[in-house]
Amino acid sequence: MTEHSWDVSPHDALEIQRRLCSRRILHDDFPAIEHVGGVDVAYNRSDGKACCAVAVFSYPDLRLRCVSEEVGRISFPYLPGFLAFREGPLIEPAFGKLEVKPEVLIFDGYGICHPRGIGLAAHLGIVLDRASIGCAKTPFVGAYGDPAPGRGSTSAIVYKGEIVGAAVRTRQGVKPVFVSQGHRVSLKSAIEICLSCTRRFRIPEPVRYAHIRARQCIQRTET
């Protein structure tokens, strides 16, 4: 499954991003969706440890099927635009442990909405050979207008003259999330999947649950 070593310098990481960018597939290329996975990583700032949780839900009824976790130390430095090299070494083995492999993964991060078009969701979608979506809580690159207040309203995110994602209102009158294609999915489908996975909360349920489990996991390492 491993596309490249995670133990690389920032210079080598940049070259890997440039190489992988040409392999992105930005149209729908996945089978009928039976399961959707959410991915999140929580950090223990005091000792450099982190925990990745991947939560898999049936689709579209969103019943929890399985969760996997991976704990380890973060070695790659914090550099904007290189999150995949910090979290990838935990995400890859956590995905490998899953009892049920989802057809689509939603990441708490960005896909092609990234300075070099290869954010966390795009990078890991290629590494894991899985349709992937970025769903971030805050904007990163590009300009967008505020979407209308109703659930399902969207506004395109434009960066260097190209549409790289959308601000999406997942709940009436609540701040939007920022959805972008990762790999093997169109922007239209990425938005539809995120909306269909969002119920009572602003964040898609698989990602929200993965966040909870990752926080619980890292808290156990702090005791």
PDB file of N, CA and C in Angstrom, residues 21 24 26 81 109-123 133-136 138-144 155-160 162-167 177-183 187:
ATOM      1  N   CYS A  21       0.581  14.875  -7.418  1.00  0.00           N
ATOM      2  CA  CYS A  21      -0.461  15.775  -7.927  1.00  0.00           C
ATOM      3  C   CYS A  21      -0.947  15.357  -9.312  1.00  0.00           C
ATOM      4  N   ARG A  24      -3.878  12.627  -9.382  1.00  0.00           N
ATOM      5  CA  ARG A  24      -5.227  12.843  -8.854  1.00  0.00           C
ATOM      6  C   ARG A  24      -6.263  12.513  -9.921  1.00  0.00           C
ATOM      7  N   LEU A  26     -10.114  13.489 -10.611  1.00  0.00           N
ATOM      8  CA  LEU A  26     -11.060  14.475 -10.099  1.00  0.00           C
ATOM      9  C   LEU A  26     -12.457  14.308 -10.691  1.00  0.00           C
ATOM     10  N   GLY A  81       0.673  23.258   4.729  1.00  0.00           N
ATOM     11  CA  GLY A  81       0.636  22.617   3.420  1.00  0.00           C
ATOM     12  C   GLY A  81       1.271  21.248   3.371  1.00  0.00           C
ATOM     13  N   GLY A 109      -9.714  17.964   6.870  1.00  0.00           N
ATOM     14  CA  GLY A 109      -8.606  18.638   6.212  1.00  0.00           C
ATOM     15  C   GLY A 109      -8.999  19.025   4.796  1.00  0.00           C
ATOM     16  N   TYR A 110      -8.014  19.214   3.957  1.00  0.00           N
ATOM     17  CA  TYR A 110      -8.247  19.717   2.603  1.00  0.00           C
ATOM     18  C   TYR A 110      -7.845  18.680   1.563  1.00  0.00           C
ATOM     19  N   GLY A 111      -8.457  18.805   0.403  1.00  0.00           N
ATOM     20  CA  GLY A 111      -8.099  17.979  -0.732  1.00  0.00           C
ATOM     21  C   GLY A 111      -7.281  18.800  -1.706  1.00  0.00           C
ATOM     22  N   ILE A 112      -7.879  19.147  -2.841  1.00  0.00           N
ATOM     23  CA  ILE A 112      -7.157  19.944  -3.832  1.00  0.00           C
ATOM     24  C   ILE A 112      -7.182  21.422  -3.493  1.00  0.00           C
ATOM     25  N   CYS A 113      -7.927  21.817  -2.465  1.00  0.00           N
ATOM     26  CA  CYS A 113      -7.931  23.198  -1.983  1.00  0.00           C
ATOM     27  C   CYS A 113      -6.663  23.389  -1.142  1.00  0.00           C
ATOM     28  N   HIS A 114      -5.568  23.620  -1.832  1.00  0.00           N
ATOM     29  CA  HIS A 114      -4.234  23.525  -1.228  1.00  0.00           C
ATOM     30  C   HIS A 114      -3.270  24.290  -2.137  1.00  0.00           C
ATOM     31  N   PRO A 115      -2.227  24.894  -1.602  1.00  0.00           N
ATOM     32  CA  PRO A 115      -1.325  25.684  -2.462  1.00  0.00           C
ATOM     33  C   PRO A 115      -0.773  24.922  -3.657  1.00  0.00           C
ATOM     34  N   ARG A 116      -0.570  23.612  -3.498  1.00  0.00           N
ATOM     35  CA  ARG A 116      -0.040  22.804  -4.603  1.00  0.00           C
ATOM     36  C   ARG A 116      -1.041  21.767  -5.089  1.00  0.00           C
ATOM     37  N   GLY A 117      -2.290  21.897  -4.642  1.00  0.00           N
ATOM     38  CA  GLY A 117      -3.353  21.024  -5.125  1.00  0.00           C
ATOM     39  C   GLY A 117      -3.320  19.618  -4.586  1.00  0.00           C
ATOM     40  N   ILE A 118      -2.582  19.373  -3.485  1.00  0.00           N
ATOM     41  CA  ILE A 118      -2.403  18.006  -2.992  1.00  0.00           C
ATOM     42  C   ILE A 118      -2.401  18.016  -1.460  1.00  0.00           C
ATOM     43  N   GLY A 119      -3.533  18.406  -0.891  1.00  0.00           N
ATOM     44  CA  GLY A 119      -3.687  18.413   0.553  1.00  0.00           C
ATOM     45  C   GLY A 119      -3.866  17.008   1.112  1.00  0.00           C
ATOM     46  N   LEU A 120      -4.139  16.954   2.413  1.00  0.00           N
ATOM     47  CA  LEU A 120      -4.222  15.676   3.133  1.00  0.00           C
ATOM     48  C   LEU A 120      -5.146  14.678   2.447  1.00  0.00           C
ATOM     49  N   ALA A 121      -6.374  15.087   2.117  1.00  0.00           N
ATOM     50  CA  ALA A 121      -7.354  14.155   1.550  1.00  0.00           C
ATOM     51  C   ALA A 121      -6.926  13.659   0.174  1.00  0.00           C
ATOM     52  N   ALA A 122      -6.359  14.543  -0.639  1.00  0.00           N
ATOM     53  CA  ALA A 122      -5.904  14.120  -1.962  1.00  0.00           C
ATOM     54  C   ALA A 122      -4.711  13.171  -1.845  1.00  0.00           C
ATOM     55  N   HIS A 123      -3.771  13.532  -0.998  1.00  0.00           N
ATOM     56  CA  HIS A 123      -2.566  12.730  -0.820  1.00  0.00           C
ATOM     57  C   HIS A 123      -2.904  11.328  -0.308  1.00  0.00           C
ATOM     58  N   ILE A 133     -12.408  12.785   0.311  1.00  0.00           N
ATOM     59  CA  ILE A 133     -12.986  14.122   0.360  1.00  0.00           C
ATOM     60  C   ILE A 133     -12.354  14.883   1.505  1.00  0.00           C
ATOM     61  N   GLY A 134     -12.046  16.149   1.279  1.00  0.00           N
ATOM     62  CA  GLY A 134     -11.612  17.019   2.356  1.00  0.00           C
ATOM     63  C   GLY A 134     -12.795  17.817   2.876  1.00  0.00           C
ATOM     64  N   CYS A 135     -12.944  17.855   4.180  1.00  0.00           N
ATOM     65  CA  CYS A 135     -14.030  18.634   4.798  1.00  0.00           C
ATOM     66  C   CYS A 135     -13.427  19.357   6.002  1.00  0.00           C
ATOM     67  N   ALA A 136     -13.042  20.605   5.795  1.00  0.00           N
ATOM     68  CA  ALA A 136     -12.344  21.380   6.820  1.00  0.00           C
ATOM     69  C   ALA A 136     -13.290  22.353   7.508  1.00  0.00           C
ATOM     70  N   THR A 138     -12.228  25.363   8.702  1.00  0.00           N
ATOM     71  CA  THR A 138     -11.797  26.735   8.432  1.00  0.00           C
ATOM     72  C   THR A 138     -11.230  26.822   7.022  1.00  0.00           C
ATOM     73  N   PRO A 139     -11.270  28.000   6.406  1.00  0.00           N
ATOM     74  CA  PRO A 139     -10.731  28.142   5.050  1.00  0.00           C
ATOM     75  C   PRO A 139      -9.211  28.108   5.052  1.00  0.00           C
ATOM     76  N   PHE A 140      -8.634  27.780   3.902  1.00  0.00           N
ATOM     77  CA  PHE A 140      -7.181  27.693   3.766  1.00  0.00           C
ATOM     78  C   PHE A 140      -6.710  28.599   2.643  1.00  0.00           C
ATOM     79  N   VAL A 141      -6.905  28.181   1.404  1.00  0.00           N
ATOM     80  CA  VAL A 141      -6.533  29.020   0.269  1.00  0.00           C
ATOM     81  C   VAL A 141      -7.785  29.332  -0.549  1.00  0.00           C
ATOM     82  N   GLY A 142      -7.703  30.410  -1.337  1.00  0.00           N
ATOM     83  CA  GLY A 142      -8.801  30.747  -2.233  1.00  0.00           C
ATOM     84  C   GLY A 142      -9.774  31.746  -1.643  1.00  0.00           C
ATOM     85  N   ALA A 143     -10.617  32.272  -2.518  1.00  0.00           N
ATOM     86  CA  ALA A 143     -11.638  33.244  -2.137  1.00  0.00           C
ATOM     87  C   ALA A 143     -13.019  32.636  -2.357  1.00  0.00           C
ATOM     88  N   TYR A 144     -13.962  33.011  -1.522  1.00  0.00           N
ATOM     89  CA  TYR A 144     -15.331  32.498  -1.639  1.00  0.00           C
ATOM     90  C   TYR A 144     -16.300  33.520  -1.061  1.00  0.00           C
ATOM     91  N   SER A 155     -21.056  27.946  -1.951  1.00  0.00           N
ATOM     92  CA  SER A 155     -20.361  29.021  -2.638  1.00  0.00           C
ATOM     93  C   SER A 155     -19.010  28.497  -3.082  1.00  0.00           C
ATOM     94  N   ALA A 156     -18.678  28.692  -4.342  1.00  0.00           N
ATOM     95  CA  ALA A 156     -17.428  28.142  -4.880  1.00  0.00           C
ATOM     96  C   ALA A 156     -16.207  28.798  -4.240  1.00  0.00           C
ATOM     97  N   ILE A 157     -15.181  27.995  -3.994  1.00  0.00           N
ATOM     98  CA  ILE A 157     -13.878  28.496  -3.559  1.00  0.00           C
ATOM     99  C   ILE A 157     -12.989  28.555  -4.797  1.00  0.00           C
ATOM    100  N   VAL A 158     -12.463  29.740  -5.089  1.00  0.00           N
ATOM    101  CA  VAL A 158     -11.664  29.935  -6.302  1.00  0.00           C
ATOM    102  C   VAL A 158     -10.239  30.296  -5.905  1.00  0.00           C
ATOM    103  N   TYR A 159      -9.289  29.574  -6.488  1.00  0.00           N
ATOM    104  CA  TYR A 159      -7.871  29.809  -6.208  1.00  0.00           C
ATOM    105  C   TYR A 159      -7.105  29.794  -7.526  1.00  0.00           C
ATOM    106  N   LYS A 160      -6.418  30.875  -7.801  1.00  0.00           N
ATOM    107  CA  LYS A 160      -5.655  31.014  -9.048  1.00  0.00           C
ATOM    108  C   LYS A 160      -6.525  30.735 -10.267  1.00  0.00           C
ATOM    109  N   GLU A 162      -9.198  28.899 -10.584  1.00  0.00           N
ATOM    110  CA  GLU A 162      -9.846  27.593 -10.676  1.00  0.00           C
ATOM    111  C   GLU A 162     -10.708  27.335  -9.450  1.00  0.00           C
ATOM    112  N   ILE A 163     -11.806  26.612  -9.652  1.00  0.00           N
ATOM    113  CA  ILE A 163     -12.657  26.201  -8.541  1.00  0.00           C
ATOM    114  C   ILE A 163     -11.997  25.006  -7.866  1.00  0.00           C
ATOM    115  N   VAL A 164     -11.668  25.163  -6.596  1.00  0.00           N
ATOM    116  CA  VAL A 164     -10.945  24.107  -5.873  1.00  0.00           C
ATOM    117  C   VAL A 164     -11.761  23.555  -4.705  1.00  0.00           C
ATOM    118  N   GLY A 165     -12.991  23.991  -4.562  1.00  0.00           N
ATOM    119  CA  GLY A 165     -13.826  23.497  -3.473  1.00  0.00           C
ATOM    120  C   GLY A 165     -15.063  24.352  -3.324  1.00  0.00           C
ATOM    121  N   ALA A 166     -15.739  24.170  -2.204  1.00  0.00           N
ATOM    122  CA  ALA A 166     -16.966  24.923  -1.954  1.00  0.00           C
ATOM    123  C   ALA A 166     -17.156  25.121  -0.455  1.00  0.00           C
ATOM    124  N   ALA A 167     -17.609  26.311  -0.100  1.00  0.00           N
ATOM    125  CA  ALA A 167     -18.108  26.543   1.255  1.00  0.00           C
ATOM    126  C   ALA A 167     -19.528  26.001   1.282  1.00  0.00           C
ATOM    127  N   VAL A 177     -18.833  24.577   6.255  1.00  0.00           N
ATOM    128  CA  VAL A 177     -17.599  23.798   6.205  1.00  0.00           C
ATOM    129  C   VAL A 177     -17.013  23.981   4.808  1.00  0.00           C
ATOM    130  N   PHE A 178     -15.784  23.545   4.629  1.00  0.00           N
ATOM    131  CA  PHE A 178     -15.068  23.807   3.390  1.00  0.00           C
ATOM    132  C   PHE A 178     -14.700  22.468   2.741  1.00  0.00           C
ATOM    133  N   VAL A 179     -15.456  22.137   1.712  1.00  0.00           N
ATOM    134  CA  VAL A 179     -15.392  20.821   1.072  1.00  0.00           C
ATOM    135  C   VAL A 179     -14.555  20.905  -0.196  1.00  0.00           C
ATOM    136  N   SER A 180     -13.662  19.948  -0.359  1.00  0.00           N
ATOM    137  CA  SER A 180     -12.879  19.888  -1.593  1.00  0.00           C
ATOM    138  C   SER A 180     -12.665  18.449  -2.010  1.00  0.00           C
ATOM    139  N   GLN A 181     -12.492  18.260  -3.289  1.00  0.00           N
ATOM    140  CA  GLN A 181     -12.186  16.934  -3.808  1.00  0.00           C
ATOM    141  C   GLN A 181     -10.830  16.471  -3.291  1.00  0.00           C
ATOM    142  N   GLY A 182     -10.750  15.185  -3.012  1.00  0.00           N
ATOM    143  CA  GLY A 182      -9.458  14.594  -2.705  1.00  0.00           C
ATOM    144  C   GLY A 182      -8.985  13.803  -3.900  1.00  0.00           C
ATOM    145  N   HIS A 183      -9.593  12.627  -4.099  1.00  0.00           N
ATOM    146  CA  HIS A 183      -9.172  11.712  -5.164  1.00  0.00           C
ATOM    147  C   HIS A 183     -10.380  10.879  -5.568  1.00  0.00           C
ATOM    148  N   LEU A 187     -16.503  17.285  -7.412  1.00  0.00           N
ATOM    149  CA  LEU A 187     -16.901  18.234  -6.373  1.00  0.00           C
ATOM    150  C   LEU A 187     -18.386  18.089  -6.058  1.00  0.00           C
TER     151      LEU A 187
END
